[in-house]
Amino acid sequence: MNNGSKPLIHLEDVTKVFLTDEVETHALSGIHLDIKDGEYVSIAGPSGCGKSTLLSILGLLDTPSGGSYSLKGSEVANLSFPERARIRNREIGFIFQSFNLIGDLTVYENVELPLTYRGMSSGDRKSAVTQALERVGMGHRAKHLPSQLSGGQQQRVAVARALAGKPAILLADEPTGNLDSRNGEAVMELLRELHAAGATICMVTHDPRFAQNADRTVHLFDGRVVEDNRIAA
Amino acid sequence: MWNDIRFGARMLVKTPAFTIIAVLALALGIGASTTTFSVVNALLLKPWPYIQDQNRLLYVSEYFPKVSSEHDNGVAYPDYLDFKKQATTLEGFGTTTAATMILSDGEKPDRYLGAFITADAFSFLGVQPILGRIFRADEDQKGATPVALLGYEVWKNHFGSDANIIDRVVTINGKRVTIVGVMPKGWRFPEACDLWMPLQVEEKENARGNFNFACFAKMKRGVSIEQARAELEAIGTRIAADNPQTNSGVSVRVRFFREEAVSDAKTLTLLLMGAVLFVHLIACANVANLLLARGASRAREIGIRLALGAGRRAIIRQLLAESLVLAVVGSALGLILAVWGIDLVIRAVPVEMPYFIRFDFDWRVFSFSLALGLGSAVLFGLFPALQASRPQLVEAIKEGGRSGIGGGKGQRVRNGLVVAEVALALVLLVGAGLTLRSFLKLQATDIGIDPSHTLTFRVGLPPTQFKQEDAGRFFTALIPQIASIPGVESSAATTSLPASGNIGVSALILEGEAEPRQLQNARLAHGLAITPGYLATCRIPLLRGRDFTLADNKDSQRVVLIDELAAHKWFPHTDPIGRQLAMLEKLGEPPKWATIIGIVRNVVYDRLTERREFPCVYAAQYQNPEWFMSVMLRTKTDPAAFANFARAAVLAVNKEIPIYKVKTMDQVMVESFWERRFFGTLFTVFAGLALFLAAIGLYGVMAYSVRQRTQEIGVRMALGAQAGDVLRLVTGHGIRLVASGLAIGVVFAFFLTKLLQGNLEGVSVHDPLSFGVVSAVLLIVGLLACYLPARTATQLDPVRALRYE
Ligand SMILES: Nc1ncnc2c1ncn2[C@@H]1O[C@H](COP(=O)(O)OP(=O)(O)O)[C@@H](O)[C@H]1O
Ligand SMILES: [Mg+2]
């Protein structure tokens, strides 16, 4: 921080406690994490250690129980619902394990959806959507419905949807979990390309092979960061 | 099968919310349908008590197609004799006229509605007395000993169920009459009579051309109504050929007696039945929707069963068994609701019903509700069962997120059902809106008098017992007595009460005109007699000339008042005051001329639902007294409280004369269109039910859709959807359903409301206000029904929503 390059994401002592049936689950305890602009971070750890919870907080889907979270230098932990929705829409791009394309909408409409929520004009939307689809190599499938695509193709569309709005960071929760290894590799290749072109990515993955793609792997265990490996400078 | 039912019941108990909603919807549908069916049953299906072979019973009348093809005139007595003598297709031919019969042996006189009836009528109708005998065929001959039959209630109440009543001589209308029999309980032929005497007709007073007798006939076994009609028409033609002055242009009408008796109510009743079946359809659509949703959520259980080798048929049988259990419980509850509903219906009828209309339960009503329940079980159960047992569906479920999230399986059918519900509800609401508006218009009708603070009752002297002068003296003495009761402002008597429909049409001629040969060519008017003070008591404005006074009596020059319509129609260019007219009472009698002395504002004497535009001629009661009149008294306070004073005043004038039909003028008004209120109320209740059920259905579908789209909504939130975006997404879906329903409903309503034609006053069947308001109401209710699930959707926790399933 003294060198003047402020981190894109700064988590300080973030905790998350779930209360269910009077049982407290400490999903995250005292997380410190900085992610810089242009970084490619992978998050690893056994099932139930809090990876998805961390991603939800990063993506402003959930609020931390304690600690502070600043995104692009401003505190976002306690924003109102509409403010959080606005930031999700502009700064965050989500990629889910199960693709989560909306079945009633075409490929084009799925990618267009976050731009619609932004109130972008239809002309601007069109160029952004086309560009994003070209980028993931799905331009020729714009009019298809998700059910007409293979899993790998669906996940590429999901990536296009995540990056169409030019977000500050892409958040991916086990993006290859539902894909066979060939399709999984293709998606990982796509992410690597995006990163090479300057995208900031934070990805949860079990697979050590894919974790190697990242600049850095953060290991979680029982809600704590136990290891933070920088692979290359 | 039994096992299926047991398992089905267990599954239903396991999901109480579903079961309660489904059973309630069914119970409402079946309860309303059964209630209405009991009305249909009473009017159209249930056999009349005591009458044998009622499907051979006919109603016969004569009418003038030239005057009105709807209005019957009755059969002239000589024509009646010809029909009776000549018809070979008939086994009996009879007629009856109702009359006030006063039994005056007891401490106080009791007035009953009695009937003079053809002596052999009861024998061909097939009714048996419980005591004594019915009339002998010759007892309507001139000079026969006067005899009477007692109704069961009269026997019980007036004579204390005296077992030795037979051959007792009692006083009826001042005459000594021998009781020969007691009729069974509930027998009040033709409609609501309690005493019967043989009809003796003065032939010279009932010459041809006086169409006074409504007739009934019984066909011989094996004869069709067409054959009977053809024969009677042929006889009618023959009579007309022989008597052209009186009978040319006269037609014979032959209908089934039952059809004639219920014709007024038949259309509305069937419409109501249709409406209530709509309500039930909506209820069934709701249950089908619930079952579809349930089938989807049980897909896994069903998948496992199929995997274990259950045949599709076994699954369907299992699911249908559940529907069956629902239907049976729903029917049972519906029957209970119907018992209560029928009670309400009976209480909503302010007038005395004919004896043959009985709303009570019988096996028909019971079977109807059971059949409706079972039929509905198949209707609402079969499709969901087919859907849920479809193996492809199981595949689809297994595939999970493969084909994208959201949407929801089977959504199209559920949407379709809701659209249909909204459309049906709209049709019903429009129907209700129209009947309600028509009813409100009737209620607001200005009938030309001030009906407030007015008590009315009927009183009179039986013509068989009293002379015309007696009647004149009676009312001359009575009216001042009534007027002197403290709290009474004024009093008067009239032969016909406003808005009562108890008024006939008479022929008349103006000065300088020749007497017409036939009534059908004459000037026609409502004619009535009134006492001085009638205009003041009713607050009818006298527009010109003078009112009657006590000086207008039998010794003075005859005078009449006419109304504006008469003045306008008959004297368009001249002043009517001082001109002469004559009412033609019986054809062949010399006209009695009277001078017009005043013009009054128009007053409605027809029932408000059966208005005819006839001019009115008021005669002076004391110049040509009538025997029976309605007395009216305008009071300073609550008019109903004056009934006993009025009764006492009458007894003070003649202790043998009872009063009856004691009603406030407001009541008379209400009775004047009670069917409209009755059907309007039922229509509105059913439409309200339809609205409620449709709203529940919409809510259910929307709530289910939100549940199914939870994950999709989570994704949308992750992508930055604001609360407003989610709200729009869900309500947008709901509004599309409502709008489609409205569009379809409006088209159907446009055509179906034509069935109401003829049953609406002052409102077009396409009344834009009713259509508009109803659509708006449905839209608002639809919005509300969508809003709740939509709000739930906006409050979803996105993290949880994304984890969903
Ligand atoms: N909404 C929730 N309510 C209660 N407990 C939760 C909730 N979400 C996650 N948890 C718990 O928090 C812990 C971390 O979960 P999660 O972040 O999903 O783990 P991972 O993604 O690493 O497998 C788990 O013990 C999980 O059961
Ligand atoms: Mg996880």
PDB file of N, CA and C in Angstrom, chain B residues 6-37:
ATOM      1  N   ARG B   6     -56.573 -45.866   0.868  1.00  0.00           N
ATOM      2  CA  ARG B   6     -55.970 -45.683   2.196  1.00  0.00           C
ATOM      3  C   ARG B   6     -54.655 -44.924   2.095  1.00  0.00           C
ATOM      4  N   PHE B   7     -53.849 -45.322   1.120  1.00  0.00           N
ATOM      5  CA  PHE B   7     -52.572 -44.632   0.950  1.00  0.00           C
ATOM      6  C   PHE B   7     -52.802 -43.169   0.579  1.00  0.00           C
ATOM      7  N   GLY B   8     -53.787 -42.961  -0.320  1.00  0.00           N
ATOM      8  CA  GLY B   8     -54.107 -41.601  -0.739  1.00  0.00           C
ATOM      9  C   GLY B   8     -54.481 -40.734   0.451  1.00  0.00           C
ATOM     10  N   ALA B   9     -55.357 -41.265   1.308  1.00  0.00           N
ATOM     11  CA  ALA B   9     -55.776 -40.510   2.490  1.00  0.00           C
ATOM     12  C   ALA B   9     -54.561 -40.175   3.352  1.00  0.00           C
ATOM     13  N   ARG B  10     -53.631 -41.145   3.465  1.00  0.00           N
ATOM     14  CA  ARG B  10     -52.451 -40.899   4.296  1.00  0.00           C
ATOM     15  C   ARG B  10     -51.596 -39.771   3.699  1.00  0.00           C
ATOM     16  N   MET B  11     -51.444 -39.799   2.377  1.00  0.00           N
ATOM     17  CA  MET B  11     -50.651 -38.757   1.725  1.00  0.00           C
ATOM     18  C   MET B  11     -51.295 -37.389   1.932  1.00  0.00           C
ATOM     19  N   LEU B  12     -52.655 -37.373   1.890  1.00  0.00           N
ATOM     20  CA  LEU B  12     -53.356 -36.092   2.052  1.00  0.00           C
ATOM     21  C   LEU B  12     -53.177 -35.561   3.465  1.00  0.00           C
ATOM     22  N   VAL B  13     -53.227 -36.457   4.429  1.00  0.00           N
ATOM     23  CA  VAL B  13     -53.059 -36.023   5.823  1.00  0.00           C
ATOM     24  C   VAL B  13     -51.656 -35.468   6.025  1.00  0.00           C
ATOM     25  N   LYS B  14     -50.715 -36.000   5.261  1.00  0.00           N
ATOM     26  CA  LYS B  14     -49.329 -35.557   5.422  1.00  0.00           C
ATOM     27  C   LYS B  14     -49.098 -34.137   4.919  1.00  0.00           C
ATOM     28  N   THR B  15     -49.981 -33.671   4.009  1.00  0.00           N
ATOM     29  CA  THR B  15     -49.834 -32.298   3.502  1.00  0.00           C
ATOM     30  C   THR B  15     -51.116 -31.534   3.807  1.00  0.00           C
ATOM     31  N   PRO B  16     -51.303 -31.174   5.073  1.00  0.00           N
ATOM     32  CA  PRO B  16     -52.596 -30.607   5.483  1.00  0.00           C
ATOM     33  C   PRO B  16     -52.938 -29.306   4.763  1.00  0.00           C
ATOM     34  N   ALA B  17     -51.945 -28.457   4.493  1.00  0.00           N
ATOM     35  CA  ALA B  17     -52.271 -27.167   3.873  1.00  0.00           C
ATOM     36  C   ALA B  17     -52.890 -27.403   2.494  1.00  0.00           C
ATOM     37  N   PHE B  18     -52.232 -28.250   1.718  1.00  0.00           N
ATOM     38  CA  PHE B  18     -52.755 -28.586   0.395  1.00  0.00           C
ATOM     39  C   PHE B  18     -54.167 -29.154   0.514  1.00  0.00           C
ATOM     40  N   THR B  19     -54.331 -30.125   1.418  1.00  0.00           N
ATOM     41  CA  THR B  19     -55.610 -30.813   1.534  1.00  0.00           C
ATOM     42  C   THR B  19     -56.718 -29.854   1.940  1.00  0.00           C
ATOM     43  N   ILE B  20     -56.421 -28.980   2.898  1.00  0.00           N
ATOM     44  CA  ILE B  20     -57.462 -28.067   3.380  1.00  0.00           C
ATOM     45  C   ILE B  20     -57.888 -27.120   2.269  1.00  0.00           C
ATOM     46  N   ILE B  21     -56.909 -26.561   1.556  1.00  0.00           N
ATOM     47  CA  ILE B  21     -57.261 -25.615   0.486  1.00  0.00           C
ATOM     48  C   ILE B  21     -58.070 -26.322  -0.600  1.00  0.00           C
ATOM     49  N   ALA B  22     -57.619 -27.515  -0.984  1.00  0.00           N
ATOM     50  CA  ALA B  22     -58.314 -28.235  -2.054  1.00  0.00           C
ATOM     51  C   ALA B  22     -59.732 -28.584  -1.619  1.00  0.00           C
ATOM     52  N   VAL B  23     -59.879 -29.095  -0.397  1.00  0.00           N
ATOM     53  CA  VAL B  23     -61.207 -29.497   0.067  1.00  0.00           C
ATOM     54  C   VAL B  23     -62.124 -28.279   0.182  1.00  0.00           C
ATOM     55  N   LEU B  24     -61.586 -27.165   0.668  1.00  0.00           N
ATOM     56  CA  LEU B  24     -62.420 -25.972   0.807  1.00  0.00           C
ATOM     57  C   LEU B  24     -62.892 -25.467  -0.556  1.00  0.00           C
ATOM     58  N   ALA B  25     -61.970 -25.426  -1.514  1.00  0.00           N
ATOM     59  CA  ALA B  25     -62.348 -24.968  -2.853  1.00  0.00           C
ATOM     60  C   ALA B  25     -63.459 -25.853  -3.407  1.00  0.00           C
ATOM     61  N   LEU B  26     -63.276 -27.176  -3.249  1.00  0.00           N
ATOM     62  CA  LEU B  26     -64.296 -28.100  -3.760  1.00  0.00           C
ATOM     63  C   LEU B  26     -65.613 -27.927  -3.025  1.00  0.00           C
ATOM     64  N   ALA B  27     -65.531 -27.777  -1.696  1.00  0.00           N
ATOM     65  CA  ALA B  27     -66.750 -27.654  -0.910  1.00  0.00           C
ATOM     66  C   ALA B  27     -67.521 -26.402  -1.316  1.00  0.00           C
ATOM     67  N   LEU B  28     -66.800 -25.305  -1.563  1.00  0.00           N
ATOM     68  CA  LEU B  28     -67.479 -24.076  -2.003  1.00  0.00           C
ATOM     69  C   LEU B  28     -68.162 -24.304  -3.347  1.00  0.00           C
ATOM     70  N   GLY B  29     -67.414 -24.916  -4.275  1.00  0.00           N
ATOM     71  CA  GLY B  29     -67.981 -25.170  -5.605  1.00  0.00           C
ATOM     72  C   GLY B  29     -69.184 -26.086  -5.528  1.00  0.00           C
ATOM     73  N   ILE B  30     -69.033 -27.170  -4.802  1.00  0.00           N
ATOM     74  CA  ILE B  30     -70.121 -28.150  -4.742  1.00  0.00           C
ATOM     75  C   ILE B  30     -71.284 -27.602  -3.916  1.00  0.00           C
ATOM     76  N   GLY B  31     -70.969 -26.871  -2.847  1.00  0.00           N
ATOM     77  CA  GLY B  31     -72.028 -26.292  -2.023  1.00  0.00           C
ATOM     78  C   GLY B  31     -72.882 -25.320  -2.822  1.00  0.00           C
ATOM     79  N   ALA B  32     -72.231 -24.423  -3.549  1.00  0.00           N
ATOM     80  CA  ALA B  32     -72.981 -23.445  -4.342  1.00  0.00           C
ATOM     81  C   ALA B  32     -73.763 -24.145  -5.451  1.00  0.00           C
ATOM     82  N   SER B  33     -73.133 -25.132  -6.091  1.00  0.00           N
ATOM     83  CA  SER B  33     -73.820 -25.840  -7.177  1.00  0.00           C
ATOM     84  C   SER B  33     -75.029 -26.594  -6.647  1.00  0.00           C
ATOM     85  N   THR B  34     -74.860 -27.248  -5.511  1.00  0.00           N
ATOM     86  CA  THR B  34     -75.958 -28.039  -4.974  1.00  0.00           C
ATOM     87  C   THR B  34     -77.110 -27.136  -4.541  1.00  0.00           C
ATOM     88  N   THR B  35     -76.781 -26.001  -3.933  1.00  0.00           N
ATOM     89  CA  THR B  35     -77.829 -25.053  -3.548  1.00  0.00           C
ATOM     90  C   THR B  35     -78.641 -24.642  -4.774  1.00  0.00           C
ATOM     91  N   THR B  36     -77.928 -24.264  -5.819  1.00  0.00           N
ATOM     92  CA  THR B  36     -78.632 -23.829  -7.027  1.00  0.00           C
ATOM     93  C   THR B  36     -79.386 -24.981  -7.656  1.00  0.00           C
ATOM     94  N   PHE B  37     -78.765 -26.168  -7.592  1.00  0.00           N
ATOM     95  CA  PHE B  37     -79.463 -27.306  -8.183  1.00  0.00           C
ATOM     96  C   PHE B  37     -80.778 -27.573  -7.464  1.00  0.00           C
TER      97      PHE B  37
END
